[in-house]
Amino acid sequence: AEGAPLRARLLAASPEAREAEVADLLAEALGETLGCAPDAVDRACPLPGLGLDSMMALDLLAAIETALGVKVPMLLVMNGNSAEQLAPLISAMLVDSAGDIAHGDAAPLASGELPDELDPDSVERFIAGLGELDDAQIEHLLHTLNLEEDATT
Protein backbone atom coordinates (compact mmCIF):
# COMPACT_ATOMS: atom_id res chain seq x y z
CA ALA A 1 0.00 0.00 0.00
CA GLU A 2 1.32 3.38 -0.98
CA GLY A 3 0.50 4.96 2.37
CA ALA A 4 1.63 2.03 4.54
CA PRO A 5 4.92 3.56 5.82
CA LEU A 6 3.24 6.92 6.59
CA ARG A 7 0.30 5.14 8.19
CA ALA A 8 2.57 3.03 10.41
CA ARG A 9 4.61 6.09 11.41
CA LEU A 10 1.46 8.04 12.29
CA LEU A 11 0.03 5.17 14.32
CA ALA A 12 3.27 4.97 16.30
CA ALA A 13 3.29 8.73 16.98
CA SER A 14 1.77 10.47 20.00
CA PRO A 15 -1.79 11.74 19.47
CA GLU A 16 -0.55 15.33 19.26
CA ALA A 17 2.18 14.52 16.75
CA ARG A 18 -0.24 12.39 14.73
CA GLU A 19 -2.78 15.24 14.56
CA ALA A 20 -0.09 17.74 13.55
CA GLU A 21 1.15 15.46 10.78
CA VAL A 22 -2.39 14.78 9.57
CA ALA A 23 -2.97 18.56 9.52
CA ASP A 24 0.18 18.97 7.41
CA LEU A 25 -0.97 16.20 5.07
CA LEU A 26 -4.35 17.91 4.73
CA ALA A 27 -2.68 21.24 3.93
CA GLU A 28 -0.53 19.55 1.27
CA ALA A 29 -3.52 17.75 -0.26
CA LEU A 30 -5.63 20.90 -0.14
CA GLY A 31 -2.84 22.94 -1.71
CA GLU A 32 -2.54 20.45 -4.53
CA THR A 33 -6.31 20.29 -5.00
CA LEU A 34 -6.74 24.07 -4.90
CA GLY A 35 -3.61 24.80 -6.92
CA CYS A 36 -1.70 26.70 -4.23
CA ALA A 37 1.21 26.13 -1.87
CA PRO A 38 0.41 24.15 1.31
CA ASP A 39 1.50 27.08 3.50
CA ALA A 40 -1.02 29.30 1.66
CA VAL A 41 -3.91 27.14 2.91
CA ASP A 42 -5.78 28.80 5.79
CA ARG A 43 -6.16 25.83 8.12
CA ALA A 44 -8.82 27.62 10.20
CA CYS A 45 -11.09 28.44 7.25
CA PRO A 46 -13.98 26.11 6.42
CA LEU A 47 -13.00 24.10 3.35
CA PRO A 48 -15.88 25.35 1.18
CA GLY A 49 -14.75 28.88 2.10
CA LEU A 50 -11.37 28.10 0.56
CA GLY A 51 -13.11 27.43 -2.75
CA LEU A 52 -13.35 23.66 -2.39
CA ASP A 53 -16.31 22.34 -4.39
CA SER A 54 -17.69 18.80 -4.45
CA MET A 55 -15.52 17.67 -7.38
CA MET A 56 -12.40 19.01 -5.66
CA ALA A 57 -13.54 17.33 -2.45
CA LEU A 58 -13.53 13.98 -4.26
CA ASP A 59 -9.88 14.57 -5.22
CA LEU A 60 -9.07 15.53 -1.63
CA LEU A 61 -10.81 12.44 -0.22
CA ALA A 62 -8.96 10.21 -2.69
CA ALA A 63 -5.63 11.76 -1.66
CA ILE A 64 -6.40 11.19 2.03
CA GLU A 65 -7.45 7.59 1.39
CA THR A 66 -4.32 6.92 -0.67
CA ALA A 67 -2.03 8.46 1.93
CA LEU A 68 -3.65 7.09 5.07
CA GLY A 69 -5.91 4.23 4.05
CA VAL A 70 -8.87 6.02 5.67
CA LYS A 71 -12.18 6.77 3.98
CA VAL A 72 -13.33 10.18 5.11
CA PRO A 73 -17.04 10.86 4.52
CA MET A 74 -17.79 13.65 2.04
CA LEU A 75 -20.07 15.27 4.62
CA LEU A 76 -17.12 15.96 6.94
CA VAL A 77 -15.37 17.88 4.18
CA MET A 78 -18.34 19.78 2.78
CA ASN A 79 -20.25 20.68 5.97
CA GLY A 80 -18.02 23.60 6.90
CA ASN A 81 -15.17 21.92 8.76
CA SER A 82 -11.72 23.45 8.49
CA ALA A 83 -8.47 21.53 8.09
CA GLU A 84 -7.84 22.31 11.78
CA GLN A 85 -11.13 20.65 12.70
CA LEU A 86 -10.65 17.71 10.35
CA ALA A 87 -7.14 16.76 11.51
CA PRO A 88 -8.20 15.30 14.91
CA LEU A 89 -11.21 13.59 13.32
CA ILE A 90 -9.11 11.95 10.61
CA SER A 91 -6.45 11.08 13.18
CA ALA A 92 -9.11 9.30 15.27
CA MET A 93 -10.42 7.53 12.16
CA LEU A 94 -6.88 6.34 11.42
CA VAL A 95 -6.50 4.88 14.91
CA ASP A 96 -9.96 3.30 14.73
CA SER A 97 -9.22 1.75 11.34
CA ALA A 98 -5.98 0.27 12.69
CA GLY A 99 -7.97 -1.37 15.46
CA ASP A 100 -10.44 -2.74 12.91
CA ILE A 101 -7.58 -4.18 10.87
CA ALA A 102 -5.84 -5.65 13.91
CA HIS A 103 -9.02 -7.19 15.30
CA GLY A 104 -11.17 -7.58 12.23
CA ASP A 105 -11.09 -8.87 8.72
CA ALA A 106 -7.33 -8.57 8.13
CA ALA A 107 -6.38 -10.63 11.19
CA PRO A 108 -6.72 -13.96 9.33
CA LEU A 109 -4.13 -12.76 6.82
CA ALA A 110 -1.38 -13.04 9.41
CA SER A 111 -2.20 -16.67 10.11
CA GLY A 112 -2.80 -17.56 6.48
CA GLU A 113 -6.49 -18.26 7.03
CA LEU A 114 -8.34 -17.06 3.96
CA PRO A 115 -12.11 -17.24 3.53
CA ASP A 116 -13.52 -19.04 0.49
CA GLU A 117 -15.56 -16.00 -0.60
CA LEU A 118 -15.23 -12.29 0.09
CA ASP A 119 -17.69 -9.46 -0.41
CA PRO A 120 -16.26 -6.22 -1.93
CA ASP A 121 -16.00 -4.47 1.47
CA SER A 122 -14.08 -7.40 2.95
CA VAL A 123 -11.72 -7.45 -0.02
CA GLU A 124 -11.04 -3.73 0.48
CA ARG A 125 -10.31 -4.27 4.20
CA PHE A 126 -8.06 -7.25 3.40
CA ILE A 127 -6.07 -5.17 0.92
CA ALA A 128 -5.82 -2.28 3.38
CA GLY A 129 -4.63 -4.75 6.02
CA LEU A 130 -1.72 -5.94 3.89
CA GLY A 131 0.19 -2.77 4.76
CA GLU A 132 -0.09 -3.62 8.45
CA LEU A 133 1.61 -7.03 8.17
CA ASP A 134 5.27 -7.49 9.01
CA ASP A 135 7.69 -9.35 6.72
CA ALA A 136 7.26 -12.71 8.48
CA GLN A 137 3.46 -12.50 8.21
CA ILE A 138 3.68 -11.61 4.52
CA GLU A 139 6.05 -14.55 3.90
CA HIS A 140 3.61 -16.85 5.71
CA LEU A 141 0.68 -15.55 3.68
CA LEU A 142 2.55 -15.93 0.38
CA HIS A 143 3.63 -19.44 1.35
CA THR A 144 0.03 -20.36 2.21
CA LEU A 145 -1.28 -18.91 -1.05
CA ASN A 146 1.42 -20.77 -2.99
CA LEU A 147 0.50 -24.07 -1.28
CA GLU A 148 -3.18 -23.50 -2.12
CA GLU A 149 -2.29 -22.78 -5.74
CA ASP A 150 -0.11 -25.93 -5.93
CA ALA A 151 -2.96 -28.01 -4.47
CA THR A 152 -5.39 -26.82 -7.15
CA THR A 153 -3.06 -27.48 -10.11
Coordinates of N, CA and C in Angstrom, one line a residue:
A1 N 0.8 -1.2 0.0 CA 0.0 0.0 0.0 C 0.9 1.2 0.0
E2 N 0.5 2.2 -0.8 CA 1.3 3.4 -1.0 C 1.5 4.1 0.3
G3 N 0.4 4.2 1.1 CA 0.5 5.0 2.4 C 0.9 4.2 3.6
A4 N 1.3 2.9 3.4 CA 1.6 2.0 4.5 C 2.7 2.6 5.4
P5 N 3.9 3.0 4.9 CA 4.9 3.6 5.8 C 4.5 4.8 6.6
L6 N 3.8 5.7 5.9 CA 3.2 6.9 6.6 C 2.2 6.5 7.6
R7 N 1.3 5.6 7.3 CA 0.3 5.1 8.2 C 0.9 4.5 9.5
A8 N 1.9 3.7 9.3 CA 2.6 3.0 10.4 C 3.3 4.1 11.3
R9 N 3.9 5.0 10.6 CA 4.6 6.1 11.4 C 3.6 6.9 12.2
L10 N 2.5 7.3 11.6 CA 1.5 8.0 12.3 C 0.9 7.3 13.5
L11 N 0.6 6.0 13.2 CA 0.0 5.2 14.3 C 1.0 5.0 15.5
A12 N 2.3 5.1 15.2 CA 3.3 5.0 16.3 C 3.5 6.3 17.0
A13 N 3.1 7.4 16.4 CA 3.3 8.7 17.0 C 2.3 9.0 18.1
S14 N 2.7 10.0 18.9 CA 1.8 10.5 20.0 C 0.5 11.1 19.3
P15 N -0.6 11.1 20.1 CA -1.8 11.7 19.5 C -1.6 13.2 18.9
E16 N -0.8 14.0 19.7 CA -0.6 15.3 19.3 C 0.3 15.4 18.0
A17 N 1.3 14.6 17.9 CA 2.2 14.5 16.8 C 1.4 14.0 15.6
R18 N 0.6 13.0 15.8 CA -0.2 12.4 14.7 C -1.2 13.5 14.2
E19 N -1.9 14.2 15.0 CA -2.8 15.2 14.6 C -2.0 16.3 13.8
A20 N -0.9 16.7 14.3 CA -0.1 17.7 13.6 C 0.3 17.3 12.2
E21 N 0.7 16.0 12.1 CA 1.2 15.5 10.8 C 0.0 15.3 9.8
V22 N -1.2 14.9 10.4 CA -2.4 14.8 9.6 C -2.8 16.2 9.1
A23 N -2.7 17.2 9.9 CA -3.0 18.6 9.5 C -2.0 19.0 8.4
D24 N -0.8 18.6 8.5 CA 0.2 19.0 7.4 C -0.2 18.2 6.1
L25 N -0.6 17.0 6.2 CA -1.0 16.2 5.1 C -2.2 16.8 4.4
L26 N -3.2 17.3 5.3 CA -4.4 17.9 4.7 C -4.0 19.2 4.0
A27 N -3.1 20.0 4.6 CA -2.7 21.2 3.9 C -2.0 21.0 2.6
E28 N -1.2 19.9 2.5 CA -0.5 19.6 1.3 C -1.6 19.1 0.2
A29 N -2.5 18.2 0.7 CA -3.5 17.7 -0.3 C -4.4 18.9 -0.7
L30 N -4.8 19.8 0.2 CA -5.6 20.9 -0.1 C -4.9 21.8 -1.1
G31 N -3.6 22.1 -0.8 CA -2.8 22.9 -1.7 C -2.8 22.4 -3.1
E32 N -2.6 21.1 -3.2 CA -2.5 20.5 -4.5 C -3.9 20.5 -5.2
T33 N -5.0 20.3 -4.4 CA -6.3 20.3 -5.0 C -6.7 21.7 -5.4
L34 N -6.3 22.7 -4.6 CA -6.7 24.1 -4.9 C -5.8 24.8 -5.8
G35 N -4.6 24.2 -6.1 CA -3.6 24.8 -6.9 C -2.8 25.9 -6.2
C36 N -2.5 25.7 -5.0 CA -1.7 26.7 -4.2 C -0.7 26.0 -3.3
A37 N 0.2 26.7 -2.8 CA 1.2 26.1 -1.9 C 0.5 25.7 -0.6
P38 N 1.0 24.6 0.1 CA 0.4 24.1 1.3 C 0.4 25.2 2.4
D39 N 1.5 26.0 2.4 CA 1.5 27.1 3.5 C 0.6 28.2 3.2
A40 N 0.0 28.3 2.0 CA -1.0 29.3 1.7 C -2.4 28.9 2.1
V41 N -2.6 27.6 2.5 CA -3.9 27.1 2.9 C -4.2 27.6 4.3
D42 N -5.3 28.3 4.5 CA -5.8 28.8 5.8 C -6.4 27.6 6.5
R43 N -5.7 27.1 7.5 CA -6.2 25.8 8.1 C -7.4 26.1 9.0
A44 N -7.7 27.3 9.4 CA -8.8 27.6 10.2 C -10.1 27.9 9.4
C45 N -10.0 28.1 8.1 CA -11.1 28.4 7.2 C -11.9 27.2 6.9
P46 N -13.2 27.3 6.9 CA -14.0 26.1 6.4 C -13.6 25.8 5.0
L47 N -13.5 24.5 4.7 CA -13.0 24.1 3.3 C -13.8 24.7 2.2
P48 N -15.2 24.7 2.3 CA -15.9 25.3 1.2 C -15.5 26.8 1.0
G49 N -15.2 27.5 2.1 CA -14.8 28.9 2.1 C -13.4 29.1 1.4
L50 N -12.6 28.0 1.3 CA -11.4 28.1 0.6 C -11.6 27.9 -0.9
G51 N -12.8 27.6 -1.3 CA -13.1 27.4 -2.7 C -13.3 26.0 -3.1
L52 N -13.2 25.1 -2.1 CA -13.4 23.7 -2.4 C -14.8 23.3 -2.8
D53 N -15.0 22.8 -4.0 CA -16.3 22.3 -4.4 C -16.4 20.8 -4.3
S54 N -17.5 20.2 -4.6 CA -17.7 18.8 -4.4 C -16.7 18.0 -5.3
M55 N -16.5 18.4 -6.5 CA -15.5 17.7 -7.4 C -14.1 17.7 -6.8
M56 N -13.7 18.9 -6.3 CA -12.4 19.0 -5.7 C -12.4 18.2 -4.4
A57 N -13.5 18.1 -3.7 CA -13.5 17.3 -2.5 C -13.3 15.9 -2.7
L58 N -13.8 15.4 -3.9 CA -13.5 14.0 -4.3 C -12.0 13.7 -4.4
D59 N -11.3 14.7 -5.1 CA -9.9 14.6 -5.2 C -9.2 14.6 -3.9
L60 N -9.6 15.4 -3.0 CA -9.1 15.5 -1.6 C -9.3 14.2 -0.9
L61 N -10.5 13.7 -0.9 CA -10.8 12.4 -0.2 C -10.0 11.3 -0.8
A62 N -9.8 11.3 -2.1 CA -9.0 10.2 -2.7 C -7.5 10.3 -2.2
A63 N -7.0 11.5 -2.1 CA -5.6 11.8 -1.7 C -5.5 11.3 -0.2
I64 N -6.5 11.6 0.6 CA -6.4 11.2 2.0 C -6.4 9.7 2.1
E65 N -7.3 9.1 1.3 CA -7.4 7.6 1.4 C -6.2 6.9 0.9
T66 N -5.6 7.5 -0.2 CA -4.3 6.9 -0.7 C -3.2 7.1 0.3
A67 N -3.1 8.2 1.0 CA -2.0 8.5 1.9 C -2.2 7.7 3.2
L68 N -3.4 7.6 3.7 CA -3.7 7.1 5.1 C -4.5 5.8 5.1
G69 N -5.1 5.4 4.0 CA -5.9 4.2 4.0 C -7.2 4.4 4.8
V70 N -7.7 5.7 4.9 CA -8.9 6.0 5.7 C -9.9 6.7 4.7
K71 N -11.1 6.2 4.8 CA -12.2 6.8 4.0 C -12.9 7.8 4.8
V72 N -12.7 9.1 4.4 CA -13.3 10.2 5.1 C -14.7 10.5 4.4
P73 N -15.8 10.6 5.1 CA -17.0 10.9 4.5 C -17.1 12.3 3.9
M74 N -17.7 12.4 2.7 CA -17.8 13.7 2.0 C -18.4 14.7 2.9
L75 N -19.4 14.3 3.7 CA -20.1 15.3 4.6 C -19.1 16.0 5.5
L76 N -18.1 15.3 6.1 CA -17.1 16.0 6.9 C -16.4 17.1 6.2
V77 N -16.1 16.9 4.9 CA -15.4 17.9 4.2 C -16.3 19.0 3.7
M78 N -17.5 18.7 3.4 CA -18.3 19.8 2.8 C -19.3 20.5 3.8
N79 N -19.3 20.1 5.0 CA -20.3 20.7 6.0 C -19.7 21.9 6.7
G80 N -18.5 22.4 6.3 CA -18.0 23.6 6.9 C -16.9 23.4 7.8
N81 N -16.3 22.2 7.9 CA -15.2 21.9 8.8 C -13.9 22.5 8.1
S82 N -13.0 23.0 9.0 CA -11.7 23.4 8.5 C -10.7 22.3 8.6
A83 N -9.5 22.5 8.0 CA -8.5 21.5 8.1 C -8.1 21.3 9.6
E84 N -8.1 22.4 10.3 CA -7.8 22.3 11.8 C -8.8 21.4 12.5
Q85 N -10.1 21.5 12.1 CA -11.1 20.7 12.7 C -11.1 19.2 12.2
L86 N -10.7 19.1 10.9 CA -10.7 17.7 10.3 C -9.5 16.9 10.8
A87 N -8.3 17.5 11.1 CA -7.1 16.8 11.5 C -7.4 15.8 12.7
P88 N -8.0 16.3 13.8 CA -8.2 15.3 14.9 C -9.2 14.2 14.6
L89 N -10.2 14.6 13.7 CA -11.2 13.6 13.3 C -10.6 12.5 12.5
I90 N -9.8 12.9 11.5 CA -9.1 12.0 10.6 C -8.1 11.1 11.4
S91 N -7.4 11.8 12.3 CA -6.4 11.1 13.2 C -7.2 10.0 14.0
A92 N -8.3 10.3 14.5 CA -9.1 9.3 15.3 C -9.6 8.2 14.3
M93 N -10.0 8.5 13.1 CA -10.4 7.5 12.2 C -9.3 6.6 11.8
L94 N -8.1 7.1 11.7 CA -6.9 6.3 11.4 C -6.6 5.3 12.5
V95 N -6.7 5.8 13.8 CA -6.5 4.9 14.9 C -7.6 3.8 15.0
D96 N -8.8 4.3 14.7 CA -10.0 3.3 14.7 C -9.8 2.3 13.6
S97 N -9.4 2.7 12.4 CA -9.2 1.7 11.3 C -8.1 0.8 11.6
A98 N -7.1 1.2 12.3 CA -6.0 0.3 12.7 C -6.5 -0.8 13.6
G99 N -7.4 -0.4 14.6 CA -8.0 -1.4 15.5 C -8.8 -2.4 14.7
D100 N -9.6 -1.9 13.7 CA -10.4 -2.7 12.9 C -9.6 -3.7 12.2
I101 N -8.5 -3.3 11.6 CA -7.6 -4.2 10.9 C -6.9 -5.2 11.8
A102 N -6.5 -4.7 13.0 CA -5.8 -5.6 13.9 C -6.8 -6.7 14.5
H103 N -8.1 -6.3 14.7 CA -9.0 -7.2 15.3 C -10.1 -7.7 14.4
G104 N -10.1 -7.3 13.1 CA -11.2 -7.6 12.2 C -10.8 -8.4 11.1
D105 N -11.2 -8.0 9.9 CA -11.1 -8.9 8.7 C -9.7 -9.2 8.3
A106 N -8.7 -8.3 8.6 CA -7.3 -8.6 8.1 C -6.6 -9.5 9.1
A107 N -7.1 -9.8 10.3 CA -6.4 -10.6 11.2 C -6.1 -12.0 10.6
P108 N -7.0 -12.6 9.9 CA -6.7 -14.0 9.3 C -5.6 -14.0 8.3
L109 N -5.2 -12.8 7.8 CA -4.1 -12.8 6.8 C -2.8 -13.2 7.5
A110 N -2.6 -12.7 8.7 CA -1.4 -13.0 9.4 C -1.2 -14.5 9.6
S111 N -2.3 -15.2 9.8 CA -2.2 -16.7 10.1 C -2.3 -17.5 8.8
G112 N -2.6 -16.8 7.7 CA -2.8 -17.6 6.5 C -4.2 -18.1 6.3
E113 N -5.1 -17.8 7.2 CA -6.5 -18.3 7.0 C -7.2 -17.3 6.1
L114 N -7.6 -17.9 5.0 CA -8.3 -17.1 4.0 C -9.7 -17.6 3.8
P115 N -10.7 -16.8 3.8 CA -12.1 -17.2 3.5 C -12.3 -17.7 2.1
D116 N -13.3 -18.5 1.8 CA -13.5 -19.0 0.5 C -14.1 -17.9 -0.4
E117 N -15.0 -17.1 0.2 CA -15.6 -16.0 -0.6 C -15.5 -14.7 0.2
L118 N -15.3 -13.6 -0.5 CA -15.2 -12.3 0.1 C -16.2 -11.3 -0.6
D119 N -16.9 -10.5 0.2 CA -17.7 -9.5 -0.4 C -16.8 -8.3 -0.7
P120 N -17.2 -7.3 -1.5 CA -16.3 -6.2 -1.9 C -15.7 -5.4 -0.7
D121 N -16.5 -5.2 0.3 CA -16.0 -4.5 1.5 C -14.9 -5.3 2.2
S122 N -15.1 -6.6 2.3 CA -14.1 -7.4 2.9 C -12.8 -7.4 2.2
V123 N -12.9 -7.5 0.8 CA -11.7 -7.4 0.0 C -11.0 -6.1 0.2
E124 N -11.7 -5.0 0.3 CA -11.0 -3.7 0.5 C -10.3 -3.7 1.8
R125 N -11.0 -4.2 2.9 CA -10.3 -4.3 4.2 C -9.1 -5.2 4.2
F126 N -9.2 -6.3 3.5 CA -8.1 -7.3 3.4 C -6.9 -6.6 2.7
I127 N -7.2 -5.9 1.6 CA -6.1 -5.2 0.9 C -5.5 -4.1 1.8
A128 N -6.3 -3.3 2.5 CA -5.8 -2.3 3.4 C -5.0 -2.9 4.5
G129 N -5.4 -4.1 4.9 CA -4.6 -4.7 6.0 C -3.3 -5.3 5.6
L130 N -3.0 -5.4 4.3 CA -1.7 -5.9 3.9 C -0.6 -5.0 4.3
G131 N -0.8 -3.7 4.3 CA 0.2 -2.8 4.8 C 0.5 -2.9 6.2
E132 N -0.3 -3.5 7.0 CA -0.1 -3.6 8.5 C 0.7 -4.9 8.8
L133 N 0.9 -5.8 7.9 CA 1.6 -7.0 8.2 C 3.1 -6.8 8.2
D134 N 3.8 -7.6 9.0 CA 5.3 -7.5 9.0 C 5.8 -8.5 8.0
D135 N 7.1 -8.5 7.8 CA 7.7 -9.3 6.7 C 7.4 -10.8 7.0
A136 N 7.5 -11.3 8.2 CA 7.3 -12.7 8.5 C 5.8 -13.1 8.2
Q137 N 4.9 -12.2 8.5 CA 3.5 -12.5 8.2 C 3.2 -12.5 6.7
I138 N 3.8 -11.6 6.0 CA 3.7 -11.6 4.5 C 4.3 -12.9 3.9
E139 N 5.4 -13.3 4.4 CA 6.0 -14.5 3.9 C 5.1 -15.7 4.2
H140 N 4.5 -15.8 5.4 CA 3.6 -16.8 5.7 C 2.4 -16.8 4.8
L141 N 1.8 -15.7 4.6 CA 0.7 -15.5 3.7 C 1.0 -16.0 2.3
L142 N 2.1 -15.5 1.7 CA 2.6 -15.9 0.4 C 2.8 -17.4 0.3
H143 N 3.4 -18.0 1.3 CA 3.6 -19.4 1.3 C 2.3 -20.2 1.3
T144 N 1.3 -19.7 2.1 CA 0.0 -20.4 2.2 C -0.7 -20.3 0.9
L145 N -0.6 -19.1 0.3 CA -1.3 -18.9 -1.1 C -0.6 -19.8 -2.1
N146 N 0.7 -19.9 -2.0 CA 1.4 -20.8 -3.0 C 1.0 -22.2 -2.8
L147 N 0.9 -22.7 -1.5 CA 0.5 -24.1 -1.3 C -0.9 -24.3 -1.8
E148 N -1.8 -23.3 -1.6 CA -3.2 -23.5 -2.1 C -3.2 -23.6 -3.6
E149 N -2.4 -22.8 -4.3 CA -2.3 -22.8 -5.7 C -1.7 -24.1 -6.2
D150 N -0.7 -24.6 -5.6 CA -0.1 -25.9 -5.9 C -1.1 -27.1 -5.8
A151 N -2.0 -27.0 -4.7 CA -3.0 -28.0 -4.5 C -4.0 -28.0 -5.5
T152 N -4.3 -26.9 -6.1 CA -5.4 -26.8 -7.1 C -4.9 -27.1 -8.6
T153 N -3.6 -27.2 -8.8 CA -3.1 -27.5 -10.1 C -2.6 -28.9 -10.3

